[in-house]
Amino acid sequence: AQKITQTQPGMFVQEKEAVTLDCTYDTSDQSYGLFWYKQPSSGEMIFLIYQGSYDEQNATEGRYSLNFQKARKSANLVISASQLGDSAMYFCAMREGQGNQFYFGTGTSLTVIP
Amino acid sequence: DSGVTQTPKHLITATGQRVTLRCSPRSGDLSVYWYQQSLDQGLQFLIQYYNGEERAKGNILERFSAQQFPDLHSELNLSSLELGDSALYFCASSRGGLAAYEQYFGPGTRLTVT
């Protein structure tokens, strides 16, 4: 089974609208971390947001928030007030347990339409 | 600019050859992670070093090896190169060794094997 599943290969959103990028994960560990990264066309990977498995509140970083639903094993990224510069690939990732193994999803390509 | 540097930016070599990719972490970061991003495999975690010691191993081939030096820079050695090794190789760094959540990625080294 895939550790990280991103079911939306491509998404479009109107500028200034909010968008949700889906991510589900699979682990039997109690301790794990969930991450979102952005990869613009220039290629660099940019850390966006982190959620620990024991964190009770959803993580937020500026316009980014992580909708963490532990029972459903989902960690969706919400981008509010989309900007043209948000057009990029977005990767969900998980650090599993204490072993520091990292797993990445296949990514979602987000296009912001003016 | 993440503060992580990688050299070279591009590398073109022939099958069977050996190459060394270099990474300097952000100042103060003790952990270095290596990732491979290819079109067919997505982003794969290869290996992590923390303060000179190997901390976690992912999908790293036996033909590949890495080390972290006392000054904390790291090198990834790829030998007996095959066409399928063509990919973007990222290095990332973080402050902690365990459960580190903020990984800062370098710009990557694009390896082309011909």
PDB file of C-alpha atoms in Angstrom:
ATOM      1  CA  ALA A   1       0.000   0.000   0.000  1.00  0.00           C
ATOM      2  CA  GLN A   2       1.123   3.525  -0.703  1.00  0.00           C
ATOM      3  CA  LYS A   3       2.256   5.405   2.359  1.00  0.00           C
ATOM      4  CA  ILE A   4       1.105   8.757   0.981  1.00  0.00           C
ATOM      5  CA  THR A   5      -1.691   9.151  -1.539  1.00  0.00           C
ATOM      6  CA  GLN A   6      -2.449  12.322  -3.418  1.00  0.00           C
ATOM      7  CA  THR A   7      -5.413  11.635  -5.676  1.00  0.00           C
ATOM      8  CA  GLN A   8      -5.480  14.964  -7.523  1.00  0.00           C
ATOM      9  CA  PRO A   9      -2.827  15.049 -10.221  1.00  0.00           C
ATOM     10  CA  GLY A  10      -3.951  18.526 -11.291  1.00  0.00           C
ATOM     11  CA  MET A  11      -6.085  21.262  -9.799  1.00  0.00           C
ATOM     12  CA  PHE A  12      -7.225  24.670 -10.975  1.00  0.00           C
ATOM     13  CA  VAL A  13      -8.298  27.542  -8.763  1.00  0.00           C
ATOM     14  CA  GLN A  14      -9.373  31.095  -9.420  1.00  0.00           C
ATOM     15  CA  GLU A  15      -7.134  33.793  -8.005  1.00  0.00           C
ATOM     16  CA  LYS A  16      -8.223  34.906  -4.507  1.00  0.00           C
ATOM     17  CA  GLU A  17     -10.218  31.719  -3.970  1.00  0.00           C
ATOM     18  CA  ALA A  18      -9.347  29.002  -1.452  1.00  0.00           C
ATOM     19  CA  VAL A  19      -8.270  25.537  -2.556  1.00  0.00           C
ATOM     20  CA  THR A  20      -7.854  22.220  -0.778  1.00  0.00           C
ATOM     21  CA  LEU A  21      -5.239  19.703  -1.823  1.00  0.00           C
ATOM     22  CA  ASP A  22      -5.945  16.189  -0.623  1.00  0.00           C
ATOM     23  CA  CYS A  23      -3.534  13.865   1.113  1.00  0.00           C
ATOM     24  CA  THR A  24      -4.142  10.562   2.842  1.00  0.00           C
ATOM     25  CA  TYR A  25      -1.513   8.532   4.614  1.00  0.00           C
ATOM     26  CA  ASP A  26      -1.008   5.015   5.823  1.00  0.00           C
ATOM     27  CA  THR A  27       0.897   4.145   8.971  1.00  0.00           C
ATOM     28  CA  SER A  28       0.480   1.993  12.016  1.00  0.00           C
ATOM     29  CA  ASP A  29       2.850   4.135  14.061  1.00  0.00           C
ATOM     30  CA  GLN A  30       1.471   6.385  16.772  1.00  0.00           C
ATOM     31  CA  SER A  31       4.209   8.956  16.309  1.00  0.00           C
ATOM     32  CA  TYR A  32       4.602  10.464  12.878  1.00  0.00           C
ATOM     33  CA  GLY A  33       4.862  13.800  11.151  1.00  0.00           C
ATOM     34  CA  LEU A  34       3.129  15.171   8.100  1.00  0.00           C
ATOM     35  CA  PHE A  35       4.558  17.799   5.789  1.00  0.00           C
ATOM     36  CA  TRP A  36       3.644  19.783   2.754  1.00  0.00           C
ATOM     37  CA  TYR A  37       6.192  21.080   0.273  1.00  0.00           C
ATOM     38  CA  LYS A  38       5.833  23.326  -2.748  1.00  0.00           C
ATOM     39  CA  GLN A  39       7.905  22.848  -5.888  1.00  0.00           C
ATOM     40  CA  PRO A  40       7.651  25.731  -8.379  1.00  0.00           C
ATOM     41  CA  SER A  41       8.691  25.271 -11.976  1.00  0.00           C
ATOM     42  CA  SER A  42      12.183  26.440 -11.025  1.00  0.00           C
ATOM     43  CA  GLY A  43      12.607  23.109  -9.237  1.00  0.00           C
ATOM     44  CA  GLU A  44      13.430  23.974  -5.646  1.00  0.00           C
ATOM     45  CA  MET A  45      11.486  22.335  -2.824  1.00  0.00           C
ATOM     46  CA  ILE A  46       9.996  24.743  -0.321  1.00  0.00           C
ATOM     47  CA  PHE A  47       8.793  23.620   3.093  1.00  0.00           C
ATOM     48  CA  LEU A  48       5.293  24.926   3.794  1.00  0.00           C
ATOM     49  CA  ILE A  49       3.811  23.378   6.889  1.00  0.00           C
ATOM     50  CA  TYR A  50       4.167  20.565   9.409  1.00  0.00           C
ATOM     51  CA  GLN A  51       1.731  18.617  11.585  1.00  0.00           C
ATOM     52  CA  GLY A  52       2.784  16.205  14.285  1.00  0.00           C
ATOM     53  CA  SER A  53       0.613  13.219  15.051  1.00  0.00           C
ATOM     54  CA  TYR A  54       0.178  14.341  18.654  1.00  0.00           C
ATOM     55  CA  ASP A  55      -0.647  17.933  17.790  1.00  0.00           C
ATOM     56  CA  GLU A  56      -4.212  18.608  18.786  1.00  0.00           C
ATOM     57  CA  GLN A  57      -4.634  21.748  16.765  1.00  0.00           C
ATOM     58  CA  ASN A  58      -4.402  22.022  13.010  1.00  0.00           C
ATOM     59  CA  ALA A  59      -1.172  23.644  11.881  1.00  0.00           C
ATOM     60  CA  THR A  60      -1.314  27.045  10.216  1.00  0.00           C
ATOM     61  CA  GLU A  61       1.357  29.093   8.492  1.00  0.00           C
ATOM     62  CA  GLY A  62       0.097  32.300   6.965  1.00  0.00           C
ATOM     63  CA  ARG A  63      -2.236  31.414   4.091  1.00  0.00           C
ATOM     64  CA  TYR A  64      -1.524  27.702   4.544  1.00  0.00           C
ATOM     65  CA  SER A  65      -3.404  25.476   6.939  1.00  0.00           C
ATOM     66  CA  LEU A  66      -3.381  21.750   7.368  1.00  0.00           C
ATOM     67  CA  ASN A  67      -6.721  20.045   7.903  1.00  0.00           C
ATOM     68  CA  PHE A  68      -5.633  17.101  10.035  1.00  0.00           C
ATOM     69  CA  GLN A  69      -8.179  14.338  10.493  1.00  0.00           C
ATOM     70  CA  LYS A  70      -6.381  11.619  12.363  1.00  0.00           C
ATOM     71  CA  ALA A  71      -9.158   9.018  12.357  1.00  0.00           C
ATOM     72  CA  ARG A  72      -9.492   9.347   8.600  1.00  0.00           C
ATOM     73  CA  LYS A  73      -5.715   9.516   8.136  1.00  0.00           C
ATOM     74  CA  SER A  74      -5.963  12.617   6.065  1.00  0.00           C
ATOM     75  CA  ALA A  75      -3.822  15.748   6.053  1.00  0.00           C
ATOM     76  CA  ASN A  76      -5.244  18.098   3.482  1.00  0.00           C
ATOM     77  CA  LEU A  77      -3.549  21.392   2.663  1.00  0.00           C
ATOM     78  CA  VAL A  78      -5.768  24.434   2.451  1.00  0.00           C
ATOM     79  CA  ILE A  79      -4.450  27.499   0.665  1.00  0.00           C
ATOM     80  CA  SER A  80      -6.545  30.573   1.244  1.00  0.00           C
ATOM     81  CA  ALA A  81      -6.728  33.590  -1.047  1.00  0.00           C
ATOM     82  CA  SER A  82      -4.778  31.918  -3.871  1.00  0.00           C
ATOM     83  CA  GLN A  83      -2.173  33.965  -5.689  1.00  0.00           C
ATOM     84  CA  LEU A  84      -0.655  33.487  -9.111  1.00  0.00           C
ATOM     85  CA  GLY A  85       2.622  32.615  -7.420  1.00  0.00           C
ATOM     86  CA  ASP A  86       0.969  29.614  -5.811  1.00  0.00           C
ATOM     87  CA  SER A  87       1.013  27.795  -9.154  1.00  0.00           C
ATOM     88  CA  ALA A  88       3.349  24.868  -8.499  1.00  0.00           C
ATOM     89  CA  MET A  89       3.544  21.191  -7.638  1.00  0.00           C
ATOM     90  CA  TYR A  90       2.588  20.394  -4.081  1.00  0.00           C
ATOM     91  CA  PHE A  91       3.865  17.323  -2.280  1.00  0.00           C
ATOM     92  CA  CYS A  92       2.541  15.744   0.860  1.00  0.00           C
ATOM     93  CA  ALA A  93       5.064  13.764   2.883  1.00  0.00           C
ATOM     94  CA  MET A  94       5.231  11.711   6.049  1.00  0.00           C
ATOM     95  CA  ARG A  95       7.991  10.959   8.485  1.00  0.00           C
ATOM     96  CA  GLU A  96       7.124   7.615   9.999  1.00  0.00           C
ATOM     97  CA  GLY A  97       7.802   6.684  13.577  1.00  0.00           C
ATOM     98  CA  GLN A  98      11.195   7.140  15.131  1.00  0.00           C
ATOM     99  CA  GLY A  99      13.079   5.810  12.171  1.00  0.00           C
ATOM    100  CA  ASN A 100      13.089   9.037  10.237  1.00  0.00           C
ATOM    101  CA  GLN A 101      11.916   7.333   7.072  1.00  0.00           C
ATOM    102  CA  PHE A 102      10.321   9.847   4.778  1.00  0.00           C
ATOM    103  CA  TYR A 103       7.672   9.116   2.178  1.00  0.00           C
ATOM    104  CA  PHE A 104       6.381  11.507  -0.454  1.00  0.00           C
ATOM    105  CA  GLY A 105       3.192  11.487  -2.465  1.00  0.00           C
ATOM    106  CA  THR A 106       3.159  11.826  -6.224  1.00  0.00           C
ATOM    107  CA  GLY A 107       2.207  15.476  -6.020  1.00  0.00           C
ATOM    108  CA  THR A 108      -0.612  17.728  -7.147  1.00  0.00           C
ATOM    109  CA  SER A 109      -0.067  20.336  -9.807  1.00  0.00           C
ATOM    110  CA  LEU A 110      -1.912  23.506  -8.869  1.00  0.00           C
ATOM    111  CA  THR A 111      -2.645  26.192 -11.429  1.00  0.00           C
ATOM    112  CA  VAL A 112      -4.017  29.539 -10.289  1.00  0.00           C
ATOM    113  CA  ILE A 113      -6.107  31.247 -12.931  1.00  0.00           C
ATOM    114  CA  PRO A 114      -6.223  35.036 -13.009  1.00  0.00           C
TER     115      PRO A 114
ATOM    116  CA  ASP B   1      17.390  31.019  -0.743  1.00  0.00           C
ATOM    117  CA  SER B   2      17.203  28.138   1.754  1.00  0.00           C
ATOM    118  CA  GLY B   3      20.829  28.396   2.819  1.00  0.00           C
ATOM    119  CA  VAL B   4      21.563  24.868   1.616  1.00  0.00           C
ATOM    120  CA  THR B   5      24.059  24.709  -1.218  1.00  0.00           C
ATOM    121  CA  GLN B   6      24.564  21.910  -3.698  1.00  0.00           C
ATOM    122  CA  THR B   7      27.214  21.488  -6.314  1.00  0.00           C
ATOM    123  CA  PRO B   8      27.309  20.978  -9.164  1.00  0.00           C
ATOM    124  CA  LYS B   9      23.990  22.275 -10.464  1.00  0.00           C
ATOM    125  CA  HIS B  10      24.137  20.091 -13.568  1.00  0.00           C
ATOM    126  CA  LEU B  11      26.123  16.976 -14.327  1.00  0.00           C
ATOM    127  CA  ILE B  12      26.232  14.999 -17.542  1.00  0.00           C
ATOM    128  CA  THR B  13      28.106  11.741 -17.580  1.00  0.00           C
ATOM    129  CA  ALA B  14      28.174   8.367 -19.280  1.00  0.00           C
ATOM    130  CA  THR B  15      26.929   4.998 -18.145  1.00  0.00           C
ATOM    131  CA  GLY B  16      29.338   3.123 -15.938  1.00  0.00           C
ATOM    132  CA  GLN B  17      30.919   6.259 -14.556  1.00  0.00           C
ATOM    133  CA  ARG B  18      31.086   7.499 -10.976  1.00  0.00           C
ATOM    134  CA  VAL B  19      30.108  10.943  -9.744  1.00  0.00           C
ATOM    135  CA  THR B  20      30.112  12.799  -6.449  1.00  0.00           C
ATOM    136  CA  LEU B  21      27.430  15.276  -5.457  1.00  0.00           C
ATOM    137  CA  ARG B  22      28.163  17.719  -2.712  1.00  0.00           C
ATOM    138  CA  CYS B  23      25.922  19.411  -0.186  1.00  0.00           C
ATOM    139  CA  SER B  24      26.552  22.052   2.450  1.00  0.00           C
ATOM    140  CA  PRO B  25      23.786  22.355   5.033  1.00  0.00           C
ATOM    141  CA  ARG B  26      22.462  25.556   6.516  1.00  0.00           C
ATOM    142  CA  SER B  27      24.626  27.016   9.239  1.00  0.00           C
ATOM    143  CA  GLY B  28      23.827  25.248  12.499  1.00  0.00           C
ATOM    144  CA  ASP B  29      21.990  22.325  10.929  1.00  0.00           C
ATOM    145  CA  LEU B  30      23.318  18.930  11.935  1.00  0.00           C
ATOM    146  CA  SER B  31      21.189  16.692   9.734  1.00  0.00           C
ATOM    147  CA  VAL B  32      21.533  16.155   6.029  1.00  0.00           C
ATOM    148  CA  TYR B  33      19.055  14.233   3.918  1.00  0.00           C
ATOM    149  CA  TRP B  34      19.430  13.042   0.333  1.00  0.00           C
ATOM    150  CA  TYR B  35      16.526  12.576  -2.047  1.00  0.00           C
ATOM    151  CA  GLN B  36      16.180  11.454  -5.637  1.00  0.00           C
ATOM    152  CA  GLN B  37      13.435  12.874  -7.830  1.00  0.00           C
ATOM    153  CA  SER B  38      12.824  11.113 -11.117  1.00  0.00           C
ATOM    154  CA  LEU B  39       9.884  11.226 -13.484  1.00  0.00           C
ATOM    155  CA  ASP B  40       8.891   7.589 -13.014  1.00  0.00           C
ATOM    156  CA  GLN B  41       9.688   7.147  -9.305  1.00  0.00           C
ATOM    157  CA  GLY B  42       8.694  10.504  -7.905  1.00  0.00           C
ATOM    158  CA  LEU B  43      10.565  11.819  -4.877  1.00  0.00           C
ATOM    159  CA  GLN B  44      12.402   9.113  -2.978  1.00  0.00           C
ATOM    160  CA  PHE B  45      14.183   9.444   0.341  1.00  0.00           C
ATOM    161  CA  LEU B  46      17.676   7.979   0.100  1.00  0.00           C
ATOM    162  CA  ILE B  47      19.555   8.498   3.332  1.00  0.00           C
ATOM    163  CA  GLN B  48      19.981  10.763   6.359  1.00  0.00           C
ATOM    164  CA  TYR B  49      23.069  11.720   8.331  1.00  0.00           C
ATOM    165  CA  TYR B  50      23.108  13.405  11.671  1.00  0.00           C
ATOM    166  CA  ASN B  51      26.302  14.938  12.985  1.00  0.00           C
ATOM    167  CA  GLY B  52      28.431  12.605  10.928  1.00  0.00           C
ATOM    168  CA  GLU B  53      26.550   9.399  11.609  1.00  0.00           C
ATOM    169  CA  GLU B  54      24.068   7.600   9.394  1.00  0.00           C
ATOM    170  CA  ARG B  55      20.640   7.978  10.981  1.00  0.00           C
ATOM    171  CA  ALA B  56      18.126   6.589   8.512  1.00  0.00           C
ATOM    172  CA  LYS B  57      18.208   4.737   5.239  1.00  0.00           C
ATOM    173  CA  GLY B  58      15.576   4.739   2.557  1.00  0.00           C
ATOM    174  CA  ASN B  59      15.582   3.462  -1.002  1.00  0.00           C
ATOM    175  CA  ILE B  60      19.283   3.850  -1.591  1.00  0.00           C
ATOM    176  CA  LEU B  61      20.892   1.478  -4.054  1.00  0.00           C
ATOM    177  CA  GLU B  62      24.050  -0.399  -3.135  1.00  0.00           C
ATOM    178  CA  ARG B  63      25.842   1.449  -5.953  1.00  0.00           C
ATOM    179  CA  PHE B  64      25.198   4.667  -4.044  1.00  0.00           C
ATOM    180  CA  SER B  65      26.906   5.743  -0.872  1.00  0.00           C
ATOM    181  CA  ALA B  66      27.048   8.870   1.206  1.00  0.00           C
ATOM    182  CA  GLN B  67      28.926  10.370   4.080  1.00  0.00           C
ATOM    183  CA  GLN B  68      28.884  13.437   6.254  1.00  0.00           C
ATOM    184  CA  PHE B  69      32.162  15.048   7.149  1.00  0.00           C
ATOM    185  CA  PRO B  70      33.252  16.736  10.395  1.00  0.00           C
ATOM    186  CA  ASP B  71      32.451  20.142   8.928  1.00  0.00           C
ATOM    187  CA  LEU B  72      28.921  18.737   8.319  1.00  0.00           C
ATOM    188  CA  HIS B  73      28.979  18.916   4.560  1.00  0.00           C
ATOM    189  CA  SER B  74      27.854  15.736   2.867  1.00  0.00           C
ATOM    190  CA  GLU B  75      28.686  13.911  -0.312  1.00  0.00           C
ATOM    191  CA  LEU B  76      26.595  11.443  -2.255  1.00  0.00           C
ATOM    192  CA  ASN B  77      28.615   9.070  -4.406  1.00  0.00           C
ATOM    193  CA  LEU B  78      26.925   7.366  -7.328  1.00  0.00           C
ATOM    194  CA  SER B  79      28.855   4.635  -9.105  1.00  0.00           C
ATOM    195  CA  SER B  80      28.371   2.289 -12.071  1.00  0.00           C
ATOM    196  CA  LEU B  81      25.838   4.770 -13.338  1.00  0.00           C
ATOM    197  CA  GLU B  82      22.880   3.587 -15.384  1.00  0.00           C
ATOM    198  CA  LEU B  83      20.493   5.523 -17.592  1.00  0.00           C
ATOM    199  CA  GLY B  84      17.827   5.149 -14.923  1.00  0.00           C
ATOM    200  CA  ASP B  85      19.931   7.110 -12.451  1.00  0.00           C
ATOM    201  CA  SER B  86      19.195  10.270 -14.386  1.00  0.00           C
ATOM    202  CA  ALA B  87      17.269  12.415 -11.936  1.00  0.00           C
ATOM    203  CA  LEU B  88      17.255  15.505  -9.789  1.00  0.00           C
ATOM    204  CA  TYR B  89      19.120  14.870  -6.555  1.00  0.00           C
ATOM    205  CA  PHE B  90      18.174  17.032  -3.613  1.00  0.00           C
ATOM    206  CA  CYS B  91      19.954  17.561  -0.379  1.00  0.00           C
ATOM    207  CA  ALA B  92      18.037  18.936   2.591  1.00  0.00           C
ATOM    208  CA  SER B  93      19.135  19.930   6.056  1.00  0.00           C
ATOM    209  CA  SER B  94      17.518  20.376   9.423  1.00  0.00           C
ATOM    210  CA  ARG B  95      18.602  21.342  12.900  1.00  0.00           C
ATOM    211  CA  GLY B  96      17.599  18.182  14.740  1.00  0.00           C
ATOM    212  CA  GLY B  97      18.353  14.550  14.202  1.00  0.00           C
ATOM    213  CA  LEU B  98      15.113  12.971  15.203  1.00  0.00           C
ATOM    214  CA  ALA B  99      11.617  14.055  14.302  1.00  0.00           C
ATOM    215  CA  ALA B 100      13.078  17.042  12.579  1.00  0.00           C
ATOM    216  CA  TYR B 101      10.256  18.733  10.857  1.00  0.00           C
ATOM    217  CA  GLU B 102      11.667  21.698   9.070  1.00  0.00           C
ATOM    218  CA  GLN B 103      13.792  20.434   6.247  1.00  0.00           C
ATOM    219  CA  TYR B 104      15.318  23.034   4.011  1.00  0.00           C
ATOM    220  CA  PHE B 105      16.101  21.842   0.514  1.00  0.00           C
ATOM    221  CA  GLY B 106      18.979  22.834  -1.677  1.00  0.00           C
ATOM    222  CA  PRO B 107      18.463  23.749  -5.341  1.00  0.00           C
ATOM    223  CA  GLY B 108      19.290  20.221  -6.466  1.00  0.00           C
ATOM    224  CA  THR B 109      21.792  18.636  -8.807  1.00  0.00           C
ATOM    225  CA  ARG B 110      20.407  17.499 -12.124  1.00  0.00           C
ATOM    226  CA  LEU B 111      22.215  14.353 -13.212  1.00  0.00           C
ATOM    227  CA  THR B 112      21.951  13.168 -16.782  1.00  0.00           C
ATOM    228  CA  VAL B 113      23.432   9.790 -17.635  1.00  0.00           C
ATOM    229  CA  THR B 114      23.913   9.198 -21.355  1.00  0.00           C
TER     230      THR B 114
END
